[in-house]
PDB file of N, CA and C in Angstrom:
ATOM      1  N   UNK J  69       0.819  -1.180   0.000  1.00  0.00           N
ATOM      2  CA  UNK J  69       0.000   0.000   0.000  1.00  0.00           C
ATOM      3  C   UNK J  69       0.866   1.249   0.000  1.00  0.00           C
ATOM      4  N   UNK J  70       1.892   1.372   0.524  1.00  0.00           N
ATOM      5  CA  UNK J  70       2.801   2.390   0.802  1.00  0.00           C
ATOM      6  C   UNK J  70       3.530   2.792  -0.522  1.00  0.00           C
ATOM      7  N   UNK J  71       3.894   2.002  -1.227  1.00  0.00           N
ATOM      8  CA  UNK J  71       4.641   2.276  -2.412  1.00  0.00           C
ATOM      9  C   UNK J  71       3.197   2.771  -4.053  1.00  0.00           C
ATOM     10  N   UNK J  72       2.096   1.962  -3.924  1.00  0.00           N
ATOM     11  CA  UNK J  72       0.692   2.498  -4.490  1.00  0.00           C
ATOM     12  C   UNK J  72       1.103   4.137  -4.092  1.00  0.00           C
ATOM     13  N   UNK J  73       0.658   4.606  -2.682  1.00  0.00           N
ATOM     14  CA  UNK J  73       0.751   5.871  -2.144  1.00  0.00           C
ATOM     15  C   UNK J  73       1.617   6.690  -2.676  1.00  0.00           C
ATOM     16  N   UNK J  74       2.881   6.255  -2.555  1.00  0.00           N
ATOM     17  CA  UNK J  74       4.298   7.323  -3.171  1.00  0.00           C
ATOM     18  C   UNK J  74       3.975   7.130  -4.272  1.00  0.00           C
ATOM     19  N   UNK J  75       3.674   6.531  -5.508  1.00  0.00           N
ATOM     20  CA  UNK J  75       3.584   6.367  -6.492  1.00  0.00           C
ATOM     21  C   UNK J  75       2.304   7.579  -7.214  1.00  0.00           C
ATOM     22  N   UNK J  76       1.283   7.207  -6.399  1.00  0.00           N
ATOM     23  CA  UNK J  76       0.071   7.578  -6.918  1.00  0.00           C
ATOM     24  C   UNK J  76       0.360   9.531  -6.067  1.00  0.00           C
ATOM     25  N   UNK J  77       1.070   9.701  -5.165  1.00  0.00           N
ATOM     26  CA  UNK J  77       1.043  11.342  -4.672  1.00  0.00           C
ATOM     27  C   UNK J  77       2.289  12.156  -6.230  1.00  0.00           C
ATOM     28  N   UNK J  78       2.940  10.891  -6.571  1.00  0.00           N
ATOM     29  CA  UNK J  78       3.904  11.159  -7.323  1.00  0.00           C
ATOM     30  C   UNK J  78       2.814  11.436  -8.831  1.00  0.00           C
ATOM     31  N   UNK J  79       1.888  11.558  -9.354  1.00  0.00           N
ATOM     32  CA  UNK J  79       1.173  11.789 -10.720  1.00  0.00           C
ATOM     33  C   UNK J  79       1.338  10.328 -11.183  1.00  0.00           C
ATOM     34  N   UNK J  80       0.999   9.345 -10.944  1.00  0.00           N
ATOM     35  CA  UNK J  80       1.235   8.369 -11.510  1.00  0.00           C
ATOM     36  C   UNK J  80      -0.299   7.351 -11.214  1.00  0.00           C
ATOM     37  N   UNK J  81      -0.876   7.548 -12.773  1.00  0.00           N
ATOM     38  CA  UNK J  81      -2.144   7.436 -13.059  1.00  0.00           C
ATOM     39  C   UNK J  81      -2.294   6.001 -12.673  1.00  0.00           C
ATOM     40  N   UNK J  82      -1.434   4.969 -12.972  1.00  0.00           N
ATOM     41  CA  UNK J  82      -2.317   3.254 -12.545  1.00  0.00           C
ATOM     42  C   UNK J  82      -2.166   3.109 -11.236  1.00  0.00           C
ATOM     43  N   UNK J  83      -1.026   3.862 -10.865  1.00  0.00           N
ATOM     44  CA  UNK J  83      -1.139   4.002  -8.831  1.00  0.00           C
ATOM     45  C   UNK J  83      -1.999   4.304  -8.398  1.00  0.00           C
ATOM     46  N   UNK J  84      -2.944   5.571  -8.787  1.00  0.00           N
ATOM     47  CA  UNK J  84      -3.716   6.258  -8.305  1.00  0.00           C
ATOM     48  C   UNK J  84      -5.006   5.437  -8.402  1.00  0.00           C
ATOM     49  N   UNK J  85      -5.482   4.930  -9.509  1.00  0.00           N
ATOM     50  CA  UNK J  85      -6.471   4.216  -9.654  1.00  0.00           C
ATOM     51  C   UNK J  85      -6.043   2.851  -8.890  1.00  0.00           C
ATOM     52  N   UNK J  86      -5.280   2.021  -8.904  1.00  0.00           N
ATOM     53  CA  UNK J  86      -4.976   0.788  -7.752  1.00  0.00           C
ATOM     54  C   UNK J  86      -5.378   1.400  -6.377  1.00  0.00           C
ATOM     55  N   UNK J  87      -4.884   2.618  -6.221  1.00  0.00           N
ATOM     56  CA  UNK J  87      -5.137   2.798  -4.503  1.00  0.00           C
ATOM     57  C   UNK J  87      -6.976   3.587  -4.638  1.00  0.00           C
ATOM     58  N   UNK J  88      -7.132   4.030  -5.426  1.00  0.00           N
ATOM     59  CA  UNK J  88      -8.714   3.645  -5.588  1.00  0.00           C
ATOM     60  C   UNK J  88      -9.669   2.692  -5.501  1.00  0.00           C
ATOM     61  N   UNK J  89      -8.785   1.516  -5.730  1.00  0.00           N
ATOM     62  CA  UNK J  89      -9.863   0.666  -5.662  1.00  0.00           C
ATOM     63  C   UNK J  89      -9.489  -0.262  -4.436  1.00  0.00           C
ATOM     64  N   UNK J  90      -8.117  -0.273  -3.743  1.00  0.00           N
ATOM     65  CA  UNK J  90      -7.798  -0.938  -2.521  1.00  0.00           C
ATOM     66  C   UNK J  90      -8.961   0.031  -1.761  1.00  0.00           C
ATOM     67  N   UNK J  91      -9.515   1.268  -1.777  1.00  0.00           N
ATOM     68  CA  UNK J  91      -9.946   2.150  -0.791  1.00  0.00           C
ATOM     69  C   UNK J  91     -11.540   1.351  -1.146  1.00  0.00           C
ATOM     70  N   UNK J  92     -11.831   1.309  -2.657  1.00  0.00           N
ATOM     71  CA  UNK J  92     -13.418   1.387  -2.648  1.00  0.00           C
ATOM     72  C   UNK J  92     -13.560  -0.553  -2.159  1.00  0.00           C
ATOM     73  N   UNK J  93     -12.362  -1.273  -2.398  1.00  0.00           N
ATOM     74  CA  UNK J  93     -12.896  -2.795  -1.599  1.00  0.00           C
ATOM     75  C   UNK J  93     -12.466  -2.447  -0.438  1.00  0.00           C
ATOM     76  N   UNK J  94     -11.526  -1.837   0.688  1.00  0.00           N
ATOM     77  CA  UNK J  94     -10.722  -2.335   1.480  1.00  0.00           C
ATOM     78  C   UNK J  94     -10.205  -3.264   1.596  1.00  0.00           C
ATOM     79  N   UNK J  95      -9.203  -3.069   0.585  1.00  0.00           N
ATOM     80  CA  UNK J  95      -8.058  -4.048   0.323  1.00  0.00           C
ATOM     81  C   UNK J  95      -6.565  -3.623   0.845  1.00  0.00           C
ATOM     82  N   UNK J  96      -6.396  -4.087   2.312  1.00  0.00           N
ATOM     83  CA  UNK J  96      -5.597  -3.169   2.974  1.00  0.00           C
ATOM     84  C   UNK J  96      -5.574  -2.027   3.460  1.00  0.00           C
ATOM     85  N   UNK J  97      -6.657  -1.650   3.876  1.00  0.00           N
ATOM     86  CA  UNK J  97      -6.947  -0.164   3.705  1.00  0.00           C
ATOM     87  C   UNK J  97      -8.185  -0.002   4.703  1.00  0.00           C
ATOM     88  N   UNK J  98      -8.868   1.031   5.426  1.00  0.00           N
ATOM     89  CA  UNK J  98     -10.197   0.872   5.882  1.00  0.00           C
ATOM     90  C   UNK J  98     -11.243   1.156   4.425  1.00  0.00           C
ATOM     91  N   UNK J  99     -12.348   0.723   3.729  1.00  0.00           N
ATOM     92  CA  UNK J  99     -13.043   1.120   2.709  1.00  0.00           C
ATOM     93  C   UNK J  99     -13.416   2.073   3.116  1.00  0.00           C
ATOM     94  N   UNK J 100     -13.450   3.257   2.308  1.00  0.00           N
ATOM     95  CA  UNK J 100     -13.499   4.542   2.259  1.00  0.00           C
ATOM     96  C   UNK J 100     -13.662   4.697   0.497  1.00  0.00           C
ATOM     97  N   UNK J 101     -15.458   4.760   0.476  1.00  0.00           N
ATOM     98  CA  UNK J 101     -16.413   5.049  -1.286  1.00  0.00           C
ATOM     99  C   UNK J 101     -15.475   6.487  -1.745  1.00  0.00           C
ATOM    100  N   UNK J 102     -15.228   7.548  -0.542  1.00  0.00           N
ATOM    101  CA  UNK J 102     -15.083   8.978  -0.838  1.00  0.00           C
ATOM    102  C   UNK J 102     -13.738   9.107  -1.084  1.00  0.00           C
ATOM    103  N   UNK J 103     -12.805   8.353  -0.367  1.00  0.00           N
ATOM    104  CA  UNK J 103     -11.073   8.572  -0.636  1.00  0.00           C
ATOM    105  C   UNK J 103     -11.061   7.969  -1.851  1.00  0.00           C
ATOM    106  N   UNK J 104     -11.992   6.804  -2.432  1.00  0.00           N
ATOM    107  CA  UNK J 104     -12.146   6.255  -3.652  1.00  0.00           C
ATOM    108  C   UNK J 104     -12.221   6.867  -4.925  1.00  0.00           C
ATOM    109  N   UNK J 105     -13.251   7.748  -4.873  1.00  0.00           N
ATOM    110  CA  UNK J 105     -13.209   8.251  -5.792  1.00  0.00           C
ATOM    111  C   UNK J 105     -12.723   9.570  -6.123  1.00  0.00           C
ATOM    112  N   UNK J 106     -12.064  10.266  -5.003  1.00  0.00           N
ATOM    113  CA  UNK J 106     -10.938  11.357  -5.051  1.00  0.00           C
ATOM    114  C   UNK J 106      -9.686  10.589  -5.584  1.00  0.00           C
ATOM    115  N   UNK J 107      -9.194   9.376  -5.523  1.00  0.00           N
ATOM    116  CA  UNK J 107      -8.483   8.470  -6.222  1.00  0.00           C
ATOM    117  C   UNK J 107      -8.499   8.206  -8.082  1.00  0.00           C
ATOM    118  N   UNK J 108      -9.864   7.928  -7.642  1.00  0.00           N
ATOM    119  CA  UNK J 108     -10.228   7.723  -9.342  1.00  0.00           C
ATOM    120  C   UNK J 108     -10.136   8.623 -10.431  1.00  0.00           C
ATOM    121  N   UNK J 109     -10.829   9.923  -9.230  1.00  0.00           N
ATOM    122  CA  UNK J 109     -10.850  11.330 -10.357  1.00  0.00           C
ATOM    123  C   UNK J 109      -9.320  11.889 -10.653  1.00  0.00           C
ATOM    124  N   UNK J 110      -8.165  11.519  -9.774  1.00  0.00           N
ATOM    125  CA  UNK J 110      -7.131  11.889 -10.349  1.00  0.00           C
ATOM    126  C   UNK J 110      -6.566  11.107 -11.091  1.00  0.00           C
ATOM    127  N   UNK J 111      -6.550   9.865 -11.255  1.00  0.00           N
ATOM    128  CA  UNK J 111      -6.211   9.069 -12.363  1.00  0.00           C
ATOM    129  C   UNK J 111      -6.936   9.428 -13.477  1.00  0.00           C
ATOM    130  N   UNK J 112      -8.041  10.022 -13.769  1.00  0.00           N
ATOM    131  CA  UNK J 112      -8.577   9.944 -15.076  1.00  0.00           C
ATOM    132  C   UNK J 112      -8.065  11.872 -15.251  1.00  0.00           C
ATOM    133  N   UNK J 113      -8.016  12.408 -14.673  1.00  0.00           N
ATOM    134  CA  UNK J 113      -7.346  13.788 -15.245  1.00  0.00           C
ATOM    135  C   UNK J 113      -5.968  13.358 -15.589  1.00  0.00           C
ATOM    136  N   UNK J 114      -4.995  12.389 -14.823  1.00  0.00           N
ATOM    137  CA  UNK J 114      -3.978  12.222 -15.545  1.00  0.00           C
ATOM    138  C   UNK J 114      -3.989  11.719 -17.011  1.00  0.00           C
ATOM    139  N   UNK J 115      -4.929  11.165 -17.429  1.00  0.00           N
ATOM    140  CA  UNK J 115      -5.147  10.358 -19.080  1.00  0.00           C
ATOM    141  C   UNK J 115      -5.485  11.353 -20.182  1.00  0.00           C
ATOM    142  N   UNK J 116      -6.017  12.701 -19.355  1.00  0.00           N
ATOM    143  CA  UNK J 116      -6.241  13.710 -20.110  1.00  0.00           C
ATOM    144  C   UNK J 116      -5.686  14.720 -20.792  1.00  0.00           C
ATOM    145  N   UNK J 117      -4.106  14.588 -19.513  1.00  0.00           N
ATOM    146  CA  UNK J 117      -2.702  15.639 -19.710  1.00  0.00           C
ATOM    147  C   UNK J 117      -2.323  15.526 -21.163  1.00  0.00           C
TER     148      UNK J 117
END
């Protein structure tokens, strides 16, 4: 989960969406729908750059 994190604070779009979806199953993580999709929405602005 820690390296997802540095990865995904670093602009790095499949990090960001992986730690999206560890958040929306709790997969390592407490599930959290809302950290989820603040996750998701920055992975998909990165596809847009």
């Amino acid at each position: 989960m820690i390296w997802f994190q540095k990865a995904a604070e670093q602009n790095h779009a499949s990090a960001q969406f992986n730690l999206g979806m560890m958040y929306q199953n709790g997969d390592g993580v407490e599930k959290n729908e809302k950290v989820a999709q603040e996750w998701f929405q920055k992975a998909e602005q990165q596809k847009t750059k």
